[in-house]
Structures are given as structure tokens and as C-alpha cells.
Coordinates of C-alpha atoms and ligand atoms in Angstrom, one line a residue:
X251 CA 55.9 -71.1 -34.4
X252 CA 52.1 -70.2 -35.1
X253 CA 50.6 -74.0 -36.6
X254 CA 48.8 -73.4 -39.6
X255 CA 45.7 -72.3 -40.2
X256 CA 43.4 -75.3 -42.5
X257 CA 41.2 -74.5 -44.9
X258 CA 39.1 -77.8 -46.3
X259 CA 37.8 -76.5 -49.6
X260 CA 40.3 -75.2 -52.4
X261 CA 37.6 -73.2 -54.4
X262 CA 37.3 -69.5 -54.9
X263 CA 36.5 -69.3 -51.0
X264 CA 39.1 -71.7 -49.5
X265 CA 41.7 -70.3 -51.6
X266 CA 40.7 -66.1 -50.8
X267 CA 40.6 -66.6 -47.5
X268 CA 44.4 -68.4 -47.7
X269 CA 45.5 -65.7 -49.7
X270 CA 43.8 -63.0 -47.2
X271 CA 45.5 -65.3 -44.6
X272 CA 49.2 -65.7 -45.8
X273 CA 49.4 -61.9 -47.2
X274 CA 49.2 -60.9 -43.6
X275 CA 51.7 -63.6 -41.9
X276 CA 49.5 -66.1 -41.1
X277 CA 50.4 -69.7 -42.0
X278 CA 47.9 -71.7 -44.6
X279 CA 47.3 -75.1 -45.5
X280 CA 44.8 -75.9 -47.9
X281 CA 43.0 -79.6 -48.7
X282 CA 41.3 -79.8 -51.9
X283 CA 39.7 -83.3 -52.9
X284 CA 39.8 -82.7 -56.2
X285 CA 42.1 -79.9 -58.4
X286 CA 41.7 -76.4 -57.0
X287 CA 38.8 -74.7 -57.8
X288 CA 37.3 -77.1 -60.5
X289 CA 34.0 -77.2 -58.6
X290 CA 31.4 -74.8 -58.3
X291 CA 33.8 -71.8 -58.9
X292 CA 34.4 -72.9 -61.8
X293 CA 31.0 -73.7 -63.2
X294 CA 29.9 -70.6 -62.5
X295 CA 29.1 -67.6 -64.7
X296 CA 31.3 -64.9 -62.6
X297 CA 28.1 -62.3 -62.0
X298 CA 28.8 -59.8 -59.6
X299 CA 25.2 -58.9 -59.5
X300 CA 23.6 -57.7 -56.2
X301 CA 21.4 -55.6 -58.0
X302 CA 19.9 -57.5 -60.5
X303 CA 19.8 -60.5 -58.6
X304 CA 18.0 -59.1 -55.6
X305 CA 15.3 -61.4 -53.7
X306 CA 12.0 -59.5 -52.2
X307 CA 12.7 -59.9 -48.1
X308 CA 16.1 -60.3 -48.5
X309 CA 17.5 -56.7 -47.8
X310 CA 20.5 -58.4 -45.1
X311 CA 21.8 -60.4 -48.1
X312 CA 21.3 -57.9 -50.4
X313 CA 23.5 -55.4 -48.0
X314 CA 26.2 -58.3 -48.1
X315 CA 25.9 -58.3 -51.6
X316 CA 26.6 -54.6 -52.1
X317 CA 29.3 -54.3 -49.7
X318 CA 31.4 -57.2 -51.4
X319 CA 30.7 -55.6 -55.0
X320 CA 32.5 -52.5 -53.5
X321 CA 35.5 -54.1 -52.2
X322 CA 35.7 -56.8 -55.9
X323 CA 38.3 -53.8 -57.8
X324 CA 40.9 -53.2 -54.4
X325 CA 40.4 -57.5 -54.2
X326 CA 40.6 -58.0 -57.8
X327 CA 44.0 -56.1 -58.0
X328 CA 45.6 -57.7 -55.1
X329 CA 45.0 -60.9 -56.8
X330 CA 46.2 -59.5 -60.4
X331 CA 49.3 -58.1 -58.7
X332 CA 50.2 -61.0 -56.3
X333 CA 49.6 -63.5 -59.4
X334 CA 50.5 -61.5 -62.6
X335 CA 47.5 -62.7 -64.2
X336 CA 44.0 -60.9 -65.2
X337 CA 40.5 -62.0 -63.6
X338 CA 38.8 -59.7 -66.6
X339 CA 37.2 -57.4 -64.2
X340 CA 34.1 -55.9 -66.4
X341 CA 31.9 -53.1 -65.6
X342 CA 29.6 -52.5 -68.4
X343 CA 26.8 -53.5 -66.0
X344 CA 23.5 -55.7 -66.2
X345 CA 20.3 -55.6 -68.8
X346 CA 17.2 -57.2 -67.6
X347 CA 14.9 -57.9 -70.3
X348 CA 11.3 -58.9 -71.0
X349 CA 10.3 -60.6 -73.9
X350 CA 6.6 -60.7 -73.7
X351 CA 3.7 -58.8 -71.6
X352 CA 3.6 -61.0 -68.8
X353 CA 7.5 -60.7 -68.4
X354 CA 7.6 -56.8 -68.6
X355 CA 4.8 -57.4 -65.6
X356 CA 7.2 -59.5 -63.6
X357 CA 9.9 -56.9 -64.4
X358 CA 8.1 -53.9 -63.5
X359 CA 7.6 -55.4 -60.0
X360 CA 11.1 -56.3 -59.6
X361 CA 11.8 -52.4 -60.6
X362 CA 9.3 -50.7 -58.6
X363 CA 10.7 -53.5 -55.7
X364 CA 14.4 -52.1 -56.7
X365 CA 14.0 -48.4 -56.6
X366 CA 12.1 -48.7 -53.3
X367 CA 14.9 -50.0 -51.8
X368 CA 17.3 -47.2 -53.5
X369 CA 19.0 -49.1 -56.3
X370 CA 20.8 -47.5 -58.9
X371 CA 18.4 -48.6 -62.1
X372 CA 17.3 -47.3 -64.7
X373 CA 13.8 -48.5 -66.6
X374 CA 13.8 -48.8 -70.6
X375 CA 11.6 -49.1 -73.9
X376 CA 12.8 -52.1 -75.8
X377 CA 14.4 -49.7 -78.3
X378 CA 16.1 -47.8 -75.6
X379 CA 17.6 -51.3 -74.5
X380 CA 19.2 -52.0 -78.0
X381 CA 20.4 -48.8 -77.8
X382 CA 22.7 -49.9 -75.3
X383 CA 22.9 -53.6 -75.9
X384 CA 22.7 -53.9 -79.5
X385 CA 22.7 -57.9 -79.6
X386 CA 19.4 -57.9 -77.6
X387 CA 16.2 -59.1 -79.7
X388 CA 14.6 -56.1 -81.5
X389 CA 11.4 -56.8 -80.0
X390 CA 11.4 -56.9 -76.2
X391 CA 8.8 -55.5 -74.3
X392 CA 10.7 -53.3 -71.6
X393 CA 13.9 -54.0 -69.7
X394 CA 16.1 -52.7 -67.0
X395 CA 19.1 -51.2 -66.7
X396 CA 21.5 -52.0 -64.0
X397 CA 24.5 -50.2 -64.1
X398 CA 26.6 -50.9 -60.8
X399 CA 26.3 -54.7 -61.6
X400 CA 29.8 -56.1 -62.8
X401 CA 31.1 -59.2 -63.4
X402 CA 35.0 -61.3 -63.5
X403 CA 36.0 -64.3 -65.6
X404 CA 35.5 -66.8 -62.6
X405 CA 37.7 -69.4 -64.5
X406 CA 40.5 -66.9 -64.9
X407 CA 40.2 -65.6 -61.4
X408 CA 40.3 -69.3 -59.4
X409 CA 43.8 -69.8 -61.7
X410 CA 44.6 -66.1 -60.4
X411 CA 43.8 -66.8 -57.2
X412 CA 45.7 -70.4 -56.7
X413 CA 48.8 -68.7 -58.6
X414 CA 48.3 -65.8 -55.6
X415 CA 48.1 -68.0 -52.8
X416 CA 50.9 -70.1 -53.5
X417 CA 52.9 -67.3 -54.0
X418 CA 52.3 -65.3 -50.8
X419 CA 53.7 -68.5 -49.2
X420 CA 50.3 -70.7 -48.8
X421 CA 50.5 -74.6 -48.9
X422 CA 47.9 -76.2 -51.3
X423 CA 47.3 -80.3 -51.4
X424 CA 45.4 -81.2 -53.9
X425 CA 43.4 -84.7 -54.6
X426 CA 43.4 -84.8 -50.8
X427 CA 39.5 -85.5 -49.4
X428 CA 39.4 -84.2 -46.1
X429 CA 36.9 -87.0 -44.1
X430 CA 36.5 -85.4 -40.9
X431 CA 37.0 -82.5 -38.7
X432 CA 38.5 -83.0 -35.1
X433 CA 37.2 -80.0 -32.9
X434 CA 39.8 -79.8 -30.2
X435 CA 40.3 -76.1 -28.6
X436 CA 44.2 -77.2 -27.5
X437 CA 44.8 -79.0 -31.3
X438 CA 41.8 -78.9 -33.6
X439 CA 43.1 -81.3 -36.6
X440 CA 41.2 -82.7 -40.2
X441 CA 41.6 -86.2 -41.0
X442 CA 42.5 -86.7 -44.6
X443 CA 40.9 -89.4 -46.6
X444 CA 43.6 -91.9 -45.9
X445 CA 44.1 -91.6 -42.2
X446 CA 46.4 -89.4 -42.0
X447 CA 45.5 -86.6 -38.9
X448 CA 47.0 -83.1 -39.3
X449 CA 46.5 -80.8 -36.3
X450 CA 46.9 -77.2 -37.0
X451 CA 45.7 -74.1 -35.4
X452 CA 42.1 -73.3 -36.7
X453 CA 39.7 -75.2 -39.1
X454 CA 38.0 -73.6 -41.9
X455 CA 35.0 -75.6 -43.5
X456 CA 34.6 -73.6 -46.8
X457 CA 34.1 -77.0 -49.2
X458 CA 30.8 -75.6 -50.4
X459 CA 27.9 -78.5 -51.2
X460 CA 30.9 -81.1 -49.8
X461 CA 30.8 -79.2 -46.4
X462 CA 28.0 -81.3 -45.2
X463 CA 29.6 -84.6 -45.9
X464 CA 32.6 -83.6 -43.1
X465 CA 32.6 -86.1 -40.0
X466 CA 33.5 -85.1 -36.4
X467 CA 30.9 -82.0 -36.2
X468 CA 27.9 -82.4 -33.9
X469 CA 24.5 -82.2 -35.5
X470 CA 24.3 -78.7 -34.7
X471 CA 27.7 -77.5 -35.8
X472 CA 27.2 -79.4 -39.5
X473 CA 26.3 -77.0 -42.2
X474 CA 22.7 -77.1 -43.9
X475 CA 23.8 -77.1 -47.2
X476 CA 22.4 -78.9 -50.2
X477 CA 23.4 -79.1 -53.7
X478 CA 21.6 -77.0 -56.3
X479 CA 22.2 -78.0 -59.6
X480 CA 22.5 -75.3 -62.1
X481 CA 23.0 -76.5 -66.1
X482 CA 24.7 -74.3 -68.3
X483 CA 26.5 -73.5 -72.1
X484 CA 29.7 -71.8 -72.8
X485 CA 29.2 -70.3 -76.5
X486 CA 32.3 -68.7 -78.4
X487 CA 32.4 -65.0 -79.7
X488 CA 31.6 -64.9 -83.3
X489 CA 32.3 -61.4 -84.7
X490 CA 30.5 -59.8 -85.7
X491 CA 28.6 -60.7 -82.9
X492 CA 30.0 -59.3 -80.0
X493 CA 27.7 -58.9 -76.4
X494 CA 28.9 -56.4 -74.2
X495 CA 26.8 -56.9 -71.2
X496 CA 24.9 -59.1 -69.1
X497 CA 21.7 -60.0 -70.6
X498 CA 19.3 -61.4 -68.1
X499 CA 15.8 -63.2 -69.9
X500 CA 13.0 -64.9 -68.1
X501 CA 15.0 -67.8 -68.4
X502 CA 17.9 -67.5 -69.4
X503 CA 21.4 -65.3 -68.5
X504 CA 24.7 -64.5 -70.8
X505 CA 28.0 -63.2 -69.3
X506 CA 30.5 -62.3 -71.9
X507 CA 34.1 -62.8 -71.0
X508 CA 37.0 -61.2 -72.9
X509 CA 38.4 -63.8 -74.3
X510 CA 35.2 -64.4 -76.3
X511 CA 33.8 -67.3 -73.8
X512 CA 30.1 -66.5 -73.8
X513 CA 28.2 -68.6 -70.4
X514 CA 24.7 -69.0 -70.6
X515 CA 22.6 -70.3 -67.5
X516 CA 21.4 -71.2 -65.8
X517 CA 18.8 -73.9 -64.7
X518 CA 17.8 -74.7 -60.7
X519 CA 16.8 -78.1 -60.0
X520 CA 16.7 -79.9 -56.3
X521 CA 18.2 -83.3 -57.8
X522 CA 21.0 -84.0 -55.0
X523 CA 24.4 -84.3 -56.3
X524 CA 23.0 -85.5 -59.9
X525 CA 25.5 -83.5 -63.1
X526 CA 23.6 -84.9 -65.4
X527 CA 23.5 -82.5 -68.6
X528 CA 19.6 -83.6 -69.4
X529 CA 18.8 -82.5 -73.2
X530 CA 15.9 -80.8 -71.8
X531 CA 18.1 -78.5 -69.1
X532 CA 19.8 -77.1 -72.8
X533 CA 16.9 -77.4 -74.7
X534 CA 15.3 -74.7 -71.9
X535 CA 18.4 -72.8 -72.0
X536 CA 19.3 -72.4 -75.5
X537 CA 15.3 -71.3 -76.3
X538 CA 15.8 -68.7 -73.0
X539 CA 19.1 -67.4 -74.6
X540 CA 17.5 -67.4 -78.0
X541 CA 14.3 -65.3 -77.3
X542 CA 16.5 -62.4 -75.9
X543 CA 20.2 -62.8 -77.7
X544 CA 19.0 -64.0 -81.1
X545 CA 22.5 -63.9 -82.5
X546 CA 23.6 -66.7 -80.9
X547 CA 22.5 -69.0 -82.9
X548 CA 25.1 -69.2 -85.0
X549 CA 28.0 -69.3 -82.4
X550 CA 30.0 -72.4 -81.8
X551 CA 29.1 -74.3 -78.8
X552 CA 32.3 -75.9 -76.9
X553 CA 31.1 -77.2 -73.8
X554 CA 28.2 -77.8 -71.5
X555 CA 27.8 -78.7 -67.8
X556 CA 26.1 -78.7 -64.5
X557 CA 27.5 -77.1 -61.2
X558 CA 26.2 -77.4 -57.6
X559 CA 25.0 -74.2 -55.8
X560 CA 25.6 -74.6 -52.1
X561 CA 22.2 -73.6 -50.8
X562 CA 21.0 -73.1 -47.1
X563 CA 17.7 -72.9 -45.9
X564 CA 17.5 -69.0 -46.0
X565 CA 19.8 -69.0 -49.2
X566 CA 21.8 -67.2 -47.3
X567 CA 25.4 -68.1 -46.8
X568 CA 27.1 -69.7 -43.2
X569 CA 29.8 -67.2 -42.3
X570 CA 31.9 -67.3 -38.7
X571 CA 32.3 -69.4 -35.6
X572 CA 30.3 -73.1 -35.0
X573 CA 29.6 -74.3 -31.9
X574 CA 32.9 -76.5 -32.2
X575 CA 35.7 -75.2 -30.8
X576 CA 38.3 -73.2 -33.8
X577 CA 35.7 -74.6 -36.4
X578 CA 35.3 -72.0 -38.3
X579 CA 32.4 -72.2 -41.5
X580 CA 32.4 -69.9 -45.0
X581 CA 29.8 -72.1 -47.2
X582 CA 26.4 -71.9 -47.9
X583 CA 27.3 -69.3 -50.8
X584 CA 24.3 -70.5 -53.2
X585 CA 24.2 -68.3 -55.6
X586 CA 26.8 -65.6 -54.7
X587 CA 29.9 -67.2 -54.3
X588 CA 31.8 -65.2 -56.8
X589 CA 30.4 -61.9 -55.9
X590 CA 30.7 -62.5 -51.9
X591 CA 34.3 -63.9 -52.6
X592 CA 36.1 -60.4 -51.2
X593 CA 33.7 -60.0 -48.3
X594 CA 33.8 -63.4 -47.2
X595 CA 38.1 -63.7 -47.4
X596 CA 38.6 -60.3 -45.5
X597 CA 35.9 -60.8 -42.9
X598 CA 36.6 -64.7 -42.3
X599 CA 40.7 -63.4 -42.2
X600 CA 39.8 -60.8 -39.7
X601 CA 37.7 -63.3 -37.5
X602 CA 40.4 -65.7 -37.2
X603 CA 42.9 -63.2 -36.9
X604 CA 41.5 -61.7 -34.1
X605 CA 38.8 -63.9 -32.5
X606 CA 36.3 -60.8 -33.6
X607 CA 33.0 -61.6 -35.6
X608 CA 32.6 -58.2 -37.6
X609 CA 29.2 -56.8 -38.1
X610 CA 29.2 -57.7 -41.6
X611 CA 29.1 -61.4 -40.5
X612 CA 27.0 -61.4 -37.0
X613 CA 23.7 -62.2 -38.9
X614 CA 25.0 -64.7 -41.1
X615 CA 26.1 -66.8 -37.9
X616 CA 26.3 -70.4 -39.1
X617 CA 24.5 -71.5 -35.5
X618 CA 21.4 -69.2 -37.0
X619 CA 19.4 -72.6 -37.3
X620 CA 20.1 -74.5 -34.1
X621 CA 18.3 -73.8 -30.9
X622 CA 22.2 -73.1 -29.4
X623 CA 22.1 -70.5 -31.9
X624 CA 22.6 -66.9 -30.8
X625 CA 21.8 -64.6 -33.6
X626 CA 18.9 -65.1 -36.3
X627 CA 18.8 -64.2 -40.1
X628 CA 15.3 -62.6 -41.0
X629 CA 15.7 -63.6 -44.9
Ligands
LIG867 N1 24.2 -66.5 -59.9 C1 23.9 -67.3 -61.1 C2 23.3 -68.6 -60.8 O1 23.1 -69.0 -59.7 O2 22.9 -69.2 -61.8

């Protein structure tokens, strides 16, 4: 009998690739050192967003980006039909908004930057905006609109997703720290937190900013990832206030969710693996919101927190074969793990499947940054 396949890292990315896994035959154990996906997955605001979040110079990630977006609806309704439950898939797309002259600047670069590169966006007058969005602030300077952005409820989809994957046959342990990897091309095996060794038949590192804390890889097979932080504020629908789409300000986000959550992020701040929810992270937050979503003020706030962002160097994620023998790595997400969630199950699947790194992954090689390294990222 095949020996299973184990994935360290029970977030949106551990658990997609298990369920990608399992739905075609192959066995799947999971370690999770906390409960399934109550990390990063789900502190984050569910964006599927490769247009309005597009860097200058980073066209390959962008491309990634895009692709995934295409595949979310087929992904999102294996996972509703496997686990009976909704990810509140949303299409009502993405405003961009400038409050002042110096933002509309900023934003006209970002659009002339966008439509040279063939995006599908569209630029308005502030009044054009409300038109669309009524909830935005009746005074913004310009904004863009960015249809083919969409978004999920990321909390409802990692409950979809666990529900999925156990389902489909998948094994998940949870409070179970994985301490170190054991490369080994005739029984590759993770050693749990208390000693115990399981061997299986490949190794998946996909424990996002904890992926660098793993022992057993060489220095040039452990992932360059570092934390992040990102601070954010889940609101509550008040009706009549009722956003429809993603608002993006200078400084500030809102994603919507059915079910009347409203997230607002996010902050970005190189502090290590610090969660501190600082009064000044929500004091920036709640005067970003503010300036563009005016109508929140009023809405009840019912909780607050900080997540961790796996970043790499390039920001660009750390997809496919190490220099360890059956390690395989899907980490280094940073800002996309949500949206890259599809893209990254089917092609990591398909790679351990078949011993074939797709196109789609060859330049996000996670040896890109060793000198053993065969392939290079140009973000
Ligand atoms: N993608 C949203 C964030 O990183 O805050």
C-alpha cells in the first residue's frame, strides 16, 4: 500500500493540497500544531485580488495570480460539494479609491501601470465611483474600477475545506507540532513534537511563517520566510449600511462577507512574530477605513487581531521540489495565500503525483535563492 503522503501545515494550503491529494487516491496525513487553519488563513481578509493588488516588476506573480483567480469557481465548488458548506464566493469586484490629490496621483500611476499591462479596469470620477459603490465617501478624488477581482469568506472556506478533506478520506492531527523534517529518498519521515517519527511517502512543508522553524533541512533547503504582521478589524453589517464591494483607500481595505462580517486591514510591519494589537495599528486603520467608508462609524466592532504574512525575499511564494530528497515546499504565500490557494493545491498535487514540476511552478522554485538553485525569479 502507497504510505501517505505528509503535509506539515493544516492551513488553507496544507489542507487544499490534502484534499487535491485524497480526491484522486492518494493517501494524506496532515500535522497541524495548533487547530486547522486558525493561523494566517484565518486572519486574513479572503481578497482574490490580482488585479488590484498588482506590484510594478512583478508581471510572473501577477500571471500566478490570474491563473489561480480563474480556476477559484471549478475549486470553490469542489470544496462546497465535497463539504456541503458555502465559502461565499463574491464577484462584485474591487474599488480603488483616492481620497485626496496626491492619492488620485498614486492611483493614476498604478492605472496607467495596469492597463499597460492589459488589465481589465476601468478609471472613474468620484461621483461615478458612488455610483457603483454607494457607501464610498462623497468626496473622493478619482478611483478605479476592478471588475475581475473577487473575493471568498476565508473563515468559512478553511471550515469548508477541513470538513472536505476529512471527508474525501484525509487524516488530520491536530495540536501536533511537527519539529523536524527527516529527508530520506527510501523513507522521508517528520518528527512530531514529542518524539514520535512517522515515515511516509513524501513531505510537504506548507506551515507558512512556521516553515522556517522545521529542523533536519540543510541551510539551503530551509525556506526564507519571515513573518509579516498585518493588524486588522472585523466590523458588523448595520443596515442600512450595507458595502457591496471591496473598497481599497490609501490605507486602508474593507471586504464584506455575507454574513455581514465586514474585515478591514490591513497594517505591514517587520516586527518578527510579535501579535500585538498596538492602539496605534487600529487607530491607522479605523482613520484609513473612515476617510473612504464613512458609514462605518457607527457599526459594532467584534473583534481585532494581527496575522503573519509569510513573506520571501522576492514576496513571491516557494512552490515545488528542495534540494532534500521528497521534500516538497508550498509557503512563502505573503500576501496571496487565499487567492493562490487553487493554483498552488492542483500544481503541488500534480507534482507529487507525477514527479513533474508544471510550468506554472518552474519559476517559483523554492531553490531560486541558493547558489544550487536551478531556476531564478526576476520579481
Ligand atoms: N492581501 C491583503 C493583505 O496582505 O493585507
Amino acid at each position: 500500500m502507497d504510505r501517505d503522503v505528509l503535509i506539515v501545515g493544516g492551513g488553507t494550503i496544507g489542507l487544499s493540497i490534502g484534499f487535491e491529494l485524497v480526491r484522486q487516491g492518494t493517501p494524506v496525513t496532515v500535522f497541524e500544531r495548533d487547530q486547522a487553519g486558525r493561523g494566517t488563513s484565518y486572519q486574513a481578509a479572503g481578497m482574490l485580488a490580482p488585479d488590484a493588488e498588482i506590484e510594478f516588476e512583478e508581471r510572473e506573480l501577477y500571471d500566478l495570480n490570474r491563473e489561480s483567480l480563474r480556476r477559484w469557481p471549478d475549486f470553490a465548488q469542489c470544496v462546497e460539494t465535497a463539504s456541503g458548506q458555502s465559502v461565499d464566493y463574491r464577484n462584485e469586484g474591487t474599488l480603488i479609491v483616492a481620497d485626496d490629490r496626491d492619492a488620485a496621483e498614486a492611483l493614476e500611476r498604478l492605472y496607467t501601470f495596469q492597463r499597460g499591462q492589459g488589465l481589465n479596469v476601468e478609471w472613474l470620477t468620484g461621483e461615478e465611483a458612488k455610483e457603483i459603490e454607494p457607501f464610498v465617501a462623497p468626496r473622493l478624488s478619482a478611483a478605479v474600477y476592478a471588475p475581475s477581482d473577487h473575493q471568498v469568506d476565508n473563515r468559512r472556506l478553511i471550515d469548508a475545506l477541513r470538513v472536505a478533506f476529512e471527508a474525501e478520506g484525509g487524516t488530520l492531527h491536530e495540536d501536533t507540532p511537527i519539529d523536524a523534517v527527516v529527508p530520506d529518498a527510501e523513507a522521508p519521515a517528520v518528527r512530531t513534537a514529542n518524539g514520535e517519527r512517522v515515515v511516509g511517502g513524501r513531505i510537504v512543508v506548507a506551515a507558512g511563517v512556521w516553515s522556517r522553524e522545521l529542523d533536519g533541512l540543510t541551510p539551503d533547503a530551509t525556506p526564507p520566510v519571515r513573518p509579516v504582521k498585518g493588524q486588522m478589524i472585523q466590523m458588523r453589517r448595520k443596515r442600512p449600511f450595507d458595502l457591496q464591494h471591496v473598497v481599497r483607500g490609501p490605507e486602508a481595505y474593507l471586504a464584506p462577507k455575507s454574513n455581514g462580517r465586514i474585515v478591514m486591514g490591513a497594517t505591514s510591519e517587520e516586527r518578527g512574530f510579535d501579535t500585538t494589537v498596538t492602539a496605534g495599528g487600529l487607530y491607522d486603520l479605523l482613520e484609513g477605513g473612515w476617510e473612504v467608508v464613512p458609514g462605518i462609524r457607527d457599526l459594532p466592532v467584534d473583534e481585532t487581531w494581527a496575522g503573519l504574512r509569510p513573506a520571501t525575499r522576492d514576496h513571491a511564494p516557494l512552490l515545488g521540489k528542495t534540494t532534500a530528497p521528497d521534500v516538497v515546499m508550498a509557503t512563502g504565500h505573503y500576501r496571496h495565500g487565499i487567492l493562490l490557494t487553487p493554483i498552488t493545491a492542483e500544481e503541488i498535487a500534480r507534482l507529487i503525483r507525477t514527479g513533474e514540476t508544471s510550468d506554472w511552478l518552474q519559476p517559483f522554485s523554492p531553490r531560486r535563492f541558493s547558489e544550487a538553485g536551478s531556476t531564478t525569479h526576476s520579481a
